Amino acid sequence: PLDADIHQALWLSYNEIMQRKSDFRSPLVKDCLDDYLAGKRYSLDILRN
């Protein structure tokens, strides 16, 4: 695996995800999910390296 801390992939509802908030690596996980559910979308052109 690319990340040793990832043990499996799950399909979860929003409520199921929120029940696992203690497993989040960062508070940004919730922020990004909420943004997506609110319809916020950005072009990949905004990313640079």
C-alpha atoms as an extended CHARMM CRD file, in Angstrom:
* protein
*
        49  EXT
         1         1  PRO       CA              0.0000000000        0.0000000000        0.0000000000  PROA      1               0.0000000000
         2         2  LEU       CA              0.9790000000        3.6270000000       -0.4970000000  PROA      2               0.0000000000
         3         3  ASP       CA              0.2970000000        4.4070000000        3.1530000000  PROA      3               0.0000000000
         4         4  ALA       CA              0.8980000000        1.8520000000        5.8840000000  PROA      4               0.0000000000
         5         5  ASP       CA             -1.7960000000        3.4700000000        8.0650000000  PROA      5               0.0000000000
         6         6  ILE       CA             -4.5480000000        2.6780000000        5.5350000000  PROA      6               0.0000000000
         7         7  HSD       CA             -5.9030000000       -0.8040000000        6.2360000000  PROA      7               0.0000000000
         8         8  GLN       CA             -9.1020000000       -0.8340000000        4.1650000000  PROA      8               0.0000000000
         9         9  ALA       CA            -11.4330000000        1.2720000000        2.0660000000  PROA      9               0.0000000000
        10        10  LEU       CA            -15.0360000000        1.7450000000        3.2070000000  PROA      10              0.0000000000
        11        11  TRP       CA            -18.1320000000        3.3510000000        1.6870000000  PROA      11              0.0000000000
        12        12  LEU       CA            -19.7810000000        5.3040000000        4.5020000000  PROA      12              0.0000000000
        13        13  SER       CA            -22.6270000000        7.7700000000        4.8500000000  PROA      13              0.0000000000
        14        14  TYR       CA            -21.9070000000       11.2720000000        6.1270000000  PROA      14              0.0000000000
        15        15  ASN       CA            -23.2560000000       10.3080000000        9.5710000000  PROA      15              0.0000000000
        16        16  GLU       CA            -21.0840000000        7.1990000000        9.6690000000  PROA      16              0.0000000000
        17        17  ILE       CA            -18.0470000000        9.2790000000        8.7460000000  PROA      17              0.0000000000
        18        18  MET       CA            -18.8180000000       11.8270000000       11.4730000000  PROA      18              0.0000000000
        19        19  GLN       CA            -19.0640000000        9.0010000000       14.0250000000  PROA      19              0.0000000000
        20        20  ARG       CA            -15.4020000000        8.2800000000       13.2100000000  PROA      20              0.0000000000
        21        21  LYS       CA            -14.1400000000       11.8570000000       13.6460000000  PROA      21              0.0000000000
        22        22  SER       CA            -11.5940000000       10.6650000000       16.1980000000  PROA      22              0.0000000000
        23        23  ASP       CA             -9.9370000000        8.7230000000       13.3490000000  PROA      23              0.0000000000
        24        24  PHE       CA             -9.4790000000       11.8180000000       11.1570000000  PROA      24              0.0000000000
        25        25  ARG       CA             -5.8650000000       12.7970000000       10.5510000000  PROA      25              0.0000000000
        26        26  SER       CA             -6.8530000000       16.4560000000       10.4690000000  PROA      26              0.0000000000
        27        27  PRO       CA             -9.9070000000       18.6750000000       11.0330000000  PROA      27              0.0000000000
        28        28  LEU       CA             -9.5520000000       19.5250000000        7.3340000000  PROA      28              0.0000000000
        29        29  VAL       CA            -11.1140000000       16.1530000000        6.4880000000  PROA      29              0.0000000000
        30        30  LYS       CA            -14.4970000000       17.3760000000        7.7560000000  PROA      30              0.0000000000
        31        31  ASP       CA            -14.0210000000       20.8140000000        6.1820000000  PROA      31              0.0000000000
        32        32  CYS       CA            -13.3040000000       19.2920000000        2.7610000000  PROA      32              0.0000000000
        33        33  LEU       CA            -16.2380000000       16.8870000000        2.9810000000  PROA      33              0.0000000000
        34        34  ASP       CA            -18.5820000000       19.7090000000        4.0160000000  PROA      34              0.0000000000
        35        35  ASP       CA            -17.3090000000       21.8830000000        1.1510000000  PROA      35              0.0000000000
        36        36  TYR       CA            -17.9380000000       19.0690000000       -1.3330000000  PROA      36              0.0000000000
        37        37  LEU       CA            -21.4550000000       18.4330000000       -0.0140000000  PROA      37              0.0000000000
        38        38  ALA       CA            -22.1620000000       22.1870000000       -0.2060000000  PROA      38              0.0000000000
        39        39  GLY       CA            -21.3530000000       22.0540000000       -3.9240000000  PROA      39              0.0000000000
        40        40  LYS       CA            -18.0000000000       23.8260000000       -3.7940000000  PROA      40              0.0000000000
        41        41  ARG       CA            -15.9480000000       22.7610000000       -6.7940000000  PROA      41              0.0000000000
        42        42  TYR       CA            -12.6820000000       24.1290000000       -8.1350000000  PROA      42              0.0000000000
        43        43  SER       CA            -10.8310000000       23.5830000000      -11.3690000000  PROA      43              0.0000000000
        44        44  LEU       CA             -7.6490000000       21.5370000000      -11.0920000000  PROA      44              0.0000000000
        45        45  ASP       CA             -5.9720000000       24.4870000000      -12.8110000000  PROA      45              0.0000000000
        46        46  ILE       CA             -5.7210000000       26.1920000000       -9.4100000000  PROA      46              0.0000000000
        47        47  LEU       CA             -3.0850000000       23.6230000000       -8.3420000000  PROA      47              0.0000000000
        48        48  ARG       CA              0.5730000000       24.2380000000       -8.9710000000  PROA      48              0.0000000000
        49        49  ASN       CA              3.7490000000       22.5260000000       -7.9510000000  PROA      49              0.0000000000
